[in-house]
Amino acid sequence: MLLTLFAILTFSVLYWFPMRRWMSRWGATPSDLTRVMAGDALLVNPTYSGTMAVTVDARPEHIWPWLVQIGYQRGGLYSYDGLDRLFGYLDRPSATGILPECQNLVVGDKIPLGRGPSWPVAGIEPNRSLVLDMRNLGGFDWVWQFGLYPIDEKRTQFVSRSCVRTNTVWARLATYAIEPAGFLMTRRMLLGLKQRAEALRAASMDESLRRPAA
């Protein structure tokens, strides 16, 4: 019994400090953690804030078409499609091509999910930022935003920031419980977008090489 309690306590301490801290800033540089993003003012004093990032070997214009078409019956979520479909968030695998009909997202639009509330678009600047405002969702407020920051002519830092403010004890406990799953799904989403953007860049380069000189 004492050994079991010790194991639970040890795991809890390891999760709460190093593991939880690592998950909340996976891939992010110090400048990513301190940079001001487009939707930060929507939710001040959050009870949880996580900034994750991935370096993409492509320019923002190769990432943006994939990001702007996310959602149910749109491009998908580029995460673990099997789990997203199992839990009803998607109805089909995430797109492997650009969907022209999903490229005209504007402020006020709502990105649908198959299950759960849609994601209202609060801010959008093509090739730069997308802000989703899910405040007033019952027991908590949530702002999820993405930023595309060029590193040089060939690379972009793609940043995801999720800020949550809970309004009840039960909502806060629920957010603690889903943090590991949220981390895994978001990490896979960033990597899925990276893979697609880099493939789009490679295809664009091949096309330009095949194009006859004027």
Short mmCIF file of C-alpha atoms in Angstrom, two decimals:
data_model
loop_
_atom_site.label_atom_id
_atom_site.label_comp_id
_atom_site.label_asym_id
_atom_site.label_seq_id
_atom_site.Cartn_x
_atom_site.Cartn_y
_atom_site.Cartn_z
CA MET A 1 0.00 0.00 0.00
CA LEU A 2 2.77 2.44 0.93
CA LEU A 3 4.67 1.53 -2.24
CA THR A 4 1.58 2.24 -4.34
CA LEU A 5 1.03 5.62 -2.67
CA PHE A 6 4.70 6.48 -3.16
CA ALA A 7 4.49 5.57 -6.86
CA ILE A 8 1.34 7.69 -7.32
CA LEU A 9 2.91 10.62 -5.50
CA THR A 10 6.14 10.35 -7.52
CA PHE A 11 4.27 10.24 -10.81
CA SER A 12 2.09 13.18 -9.77
CA VAL A 13 5.10 15.32 -8.89
CA LEU A 14 6.92 14.41 -12.11
CA TYR A 15 3.83 15.13 -14.20
CA TRP A 16 2.90 18.39 -12.48
CA PHE A 17 6.34 19.96 -12.73
CA PRO A 18 8.74 18.78 -15.48
CA MET A 19 6.29 16.89 -17.73
CA ARG A 20 3.47 19.44 -17.67
CA ARG A 21 5.93 22.28 -18.19
CA TRP A 22 7.51 20.46 -21.14
CA MET A 23 4.12 19.76 -22.74
CA SER A 24 3.01 23.39 -22.43
CA ARG A 25 6.03 24.66 -24.38
CA TRP A 26 6.92 21.81 -26.73
CA GLY A 27 9.03 23.04 -29.63
CA ALA A 28 8.78 26.69 -28.56
CA THR A 29 11.81 28.95 -28.39
CA PRO A 30 12.20 31.58 -25.65
CA SER A 31 11.06 34.23 -28.15
CA ASP A 32 7.96 32.16 -28.97
CA LEU A 33 7.03 32.08 -25.30
CA THR A 34 7.35 35.84 -24.85
CA ARG A 35 6.13 37.10 -28.22
CA VAL A 36 2.83 38.97 -28.37
CA MET A 37 0.33 37.19 -30.61
CA ALA A 38 -2.73 38.58 -32.35
CA GLY A 39 -5.33 37.13 -29.95
CA ASP A 40 -3.59 37.58 -26.61
CA ALA A 41 -5.79 40.50 -25.56
CA LEU A 42 -8.96 38.42 -25.84
CA LEU A 43 -8.20 36.43 -22.70
CA VAL A 44 -6.18 38.03 -19.92
CA ASN A 45 -5.04 36.20 -16.79
CA PRO A 46 -5.65 32.68 -18.10
CA THR A 47 -5.53 29.77 -15.70
CA TYR A 48 -3.66 27.79 -18.37
CA SER A 49 -1.48 28.93 -21.25
CA GLY A 50 0.46 26.67 -23.58
CA THR A 51 2.65 27.70 -26.51
CA MET A 52 3.80 24.98 -28.88
CA ALA A 53 5.76 25.39 -32.08
CA VAL A 54 7.41 23.64 -34.98
CA THR A 55 9.92 24.88 -37.53
CA VAL A 56 8.64 24.32 -41.06
CA ASP A 57 11.01 24.17 -44.01
CA ALA A 58 8.63 26.23 -46.11
CA ARG A 59 7.34 29.78 -46.39
CA PRO A 60 4.09 30.99 -44.77
CA GLU A 61 2.23 30.80 -48.10
CA HIS A 62 2.88 27.05 -48.14
CA ILE A 63 1.46 26.60 -44.62
CA TRP A 64 -1.51 28.93 -44.77
CA PRO A 65 -3.74 27.02 -47.27
CA TRP A 66 -3.62 23.97 -45.01
CA LEU A 67 -4.31 25.92 -41.83
CA VAL A 68 -7.21 27.96 -43.18
CA GLN A 69 -9.11 24.87 -44.35
CA ILE A 70 -9.17 23.03 -41.00
CA GLY A 71 -12.46 21.67 -39.70
CA TYR A 72 -15.23 19.12 -40.11
CA GLN A 73 -16.22 18.46 -43.74
CA ARG A 74 -13.27 20.72 -44.61
CA GLY A 75 -9.57 19.85 -44.49
CA GLY A 76 -9.70 18.00 -41.18
CA LEU A 77 -7.34 18.48 -38.24
CA TYR A 78 -4.15 16.78 -39.54
CA SER A 79 -3.81 14.96 -36.23
CA TYR A 80 -4.65 11.35 -35.39
CA ASP A 81 -7.49 10.91 -37.87
CA GLY A 82 -8.55 7.57 -36.45
CA LEU A 83 -9.19 9.07 -33.01
CA ASP A 84 -10.81 12.22 -34.42
CA ARG A 85 -13.21 10.11 -36.47
CA LEU A 86 -13.83 7.67 -33.62
CA PHE A 87 -14.94 10.49 -31.31
CA GLY A 88 -16.97 12.18 -34.02
CA TYR A 89 -14.86 15.28 -34.63
CA LEU A 90 -14.22 14.36 -38.26
CA ASP A 91 -16.17 12.42 -40.86
CA ARG A 92 -13.24 11.55 -43.13
CA PRO A 93 -9.43 11.54 -43.20
CA SER A 94 -7.64 14.88 -43.20
CA ALA A 95 -7.05 16.38 -46.62
CA THR A 96 -3.88 15.69 -48.56
CA GLY A 97 -4.58 18.47 -51.05
CA ILE A 98 -5.65 22.11 -51.03
CA LEU A 99 -9.43 22.63 -51.08
CA PRO A 100 -10.20 25.84 -53.03
CA GLU A 101 -13.72 26.03 -51.60
CA CYS A 102 -12.31 26.28 -48.06
CA GLN A 103 -9.79 29.06 -48.63
CA ASN A 104 -12.01 32.11 -48.08
CA LEU A 105 -12.28 32.15 -44.29
CA VAL A 106 -13.20 35.54 -42.76
CA VAL A 107 -13.83 36.99 -39.30
CA GLY A 108 -17.25 35.90 -38.09
CA ASP A 109 -17.13 32.51 -39.81
CA LYS A 110 -17.41 29.40 -37.66
CA ILE A 111 -15.15 26.42 -38.27
CA PRO A 112 -17.35 23.37 -37.70
CA LEU A 113 -16.55 20.25 -35.72
CA GLY A 114 -18.60 17.12 -36.05
CA ARG A 115 -18.99 16.98 -32.29
CA GLY A 116 -18.82 19.90 -29.89
CA PRO A 117 -19.15 23.64 -30.49
CA SER A 118 -17.85 25.27 -33.65
CA TRP A 119 -14.80 27.53 -33.53
CA PRO A 120 -15.65 31.20 -34.24
CA VAL A 121 -12.99 33.10 -36.16
CA ALA A 122 -12.11 36.25 -34.20
CA GLY A 123 -9.07 37.34 -36.18
CA ILE A 124 -7.45 36.39 -39.44
CA GLU A 125 -4.53 37.79 -41.41
CA PRO A 126 -3.56 35.65 -44.39
CA ASN A 127 -0.13 34.04 -44.11
CA ARG A 128 0.28 35.56 -40.64
CA SER A 129 -2.31 34.64 -37.99
CA LEU A 130 -5.57 32.86 -37.22
CA VAL A 131 -7.43 33.45 -33.93
CA LEU A 132 -10.27 31.21 -32.74
CA ASP A 133 -12.43 32.58 -29.93
CA MET A 134 -14.23 29.93 -27.87
CA ARG A 135 -15.07 32.03 -24.84
CA ASN A 136 -18.33 31.49 -22.93
CA LEU A 137 -18.34 27.74 -23.39
CA GLY A 138 -19.98 27.10 -20.06
CA GLY A 139 -17.42 26.55 -17.34
CA PHE A 140 -14.42 27.87 -19.23
CA ASP A 141 -13.17 30.31 -21.84
CA TRP A 142 -10.73 29.24 -24.54
CA VAL A 143 -8.76 31.20 -27.13
CA TRP A 144 -6.71 29.19 -29.61
CA GLN A 145 -4.48 30.98 -32.06
CA PHE A 146 -1.83 30.27 -34.65
CA GLY A 147 1.01 32.49 -35.85
CA LEU A 148 3.36 32.14 -38.81
CA TYR A 149 6.74 33.84 -38.31
CA PRO A 150 9.33 33.73 -41.12
CA ILE A 151 12.81 32.74 -39.97
CA ASP A 152 14.43 33.28 -43.36
CA GLU A 153 13.46 32.87 -47.02
CA LYS A 154 12.96 29.12 -46.66
CA ARG A 155 11.80 28.49 -43.09
CA THR A 156 8.87 29.53 -40.89
CA GLN A 157 8.24 29.18 -37.18
CA PHE A 158 4.67 27.90 -36.87
CA VAL A 159 3.28 28.64 -33.39
CA SER A 160 0.14 27.43 -31.62
CA ARG A 161 -0.96 29.17 -28.44
CA SER A 162 -3.88 27.94 -26.35
CA CYS A 163 -5.14 30.01 -23.41
CA VAL A 164 -7.86 28.81 -21.06
CA ARG A 165 -9.61 30.47 -18.15
CA THR A 166 -11.81 28.23 -16.02
CA ASN A 167 -14.79 29.58 -14.11
CA THR A 168 -15.48 26.64 -11.79
CA VAL A 169 -13.42 24.13 -9.83
CA TRP A 170 -14.87 21.26 -11.86
CA ALA A 171 -13.95 22.95 -15.14
CA ARG A 172 -10.38 23.42 -13.94
CA LEU A 173 -10.10 19.78 -12.92
CA ALA A 174 -11.48 18.77 -16.32
CA THR A 175 -8.86 20.85 -18.13
CA TYR A 176 -6.12 19.20 -16.08
CA ALA A 177 -7.47 15.78 -17.06
CA ILE A 178 -7.53 16.51 -20.81
CA GLU A 179 -4.17 18.32 -21.00
CA PRO A 180 -2.16 15.18 -21.99
CA ALA A 181 -4.61 14.31 -24.78
CA GLY A 182 -4.68 17.93 -25.92
CA PHE A 183 -0.89 17.98 -26.06
CA LEU A 184 -0.68 14.79 -28.12
CA MET A 185 -3.34 15.89 -30.61
CA THR A 186 -1.95 19.41 -31.02
CA ARG A 187 1.61 18.15 -31.44
CA ARG A 188 0.46 15.75 -34.15
CA MET A 189 -1.53 18.55 -35.81
CA LEU A 190 1.54 20.79 -36.00
CA LEU A 191 3.61 17.96 -37.45
CA GLY A 192 0.84 17.09 -39.91
CA LEU A 193 0.71 20.68 -41.12
CA LYS A 194 4.51 20.79 -41.34
CA GLN A 195 4.57 17.64 -43.48
CA ARG A 196 1.93 18.98 -45.87
CA ALA A 197 3.48 22.44 -46.16
CA GLU A 198 6.91 21.04 -46.92
CA ALA A 199 5.40 18.73 -49.55
CA LEU A 200 3.60 21.70 -51.12
CA ARG A 201 6.85 23.67 -51.21
CA ALA A 202 8.67 20.76 -52.86
CA ALA A 203 5.90 20.39 -55.44
CA SER A 204 6.02 24.13 -56.18
CA MET A 205 9.79 23.95 -56.69
CA ASP A 206 9.45 20.96 -59.03
CA GLU A 207 6.81 22.78 -61.04
CA SER A 208 8.96 25.87 -61.38
CA LEU A 209 11.90 23.74 -62.57
CA ARG A 210 9.75 22.02 -65.20
CA ARG A 211 8.33 25.30 -66.46
CA PRO A 212 10.06 26.34 -69.71
CA ALA A 213 12.04 29.55 -69.59
CA ALA A 214 10.40 32.55 -71.25
#
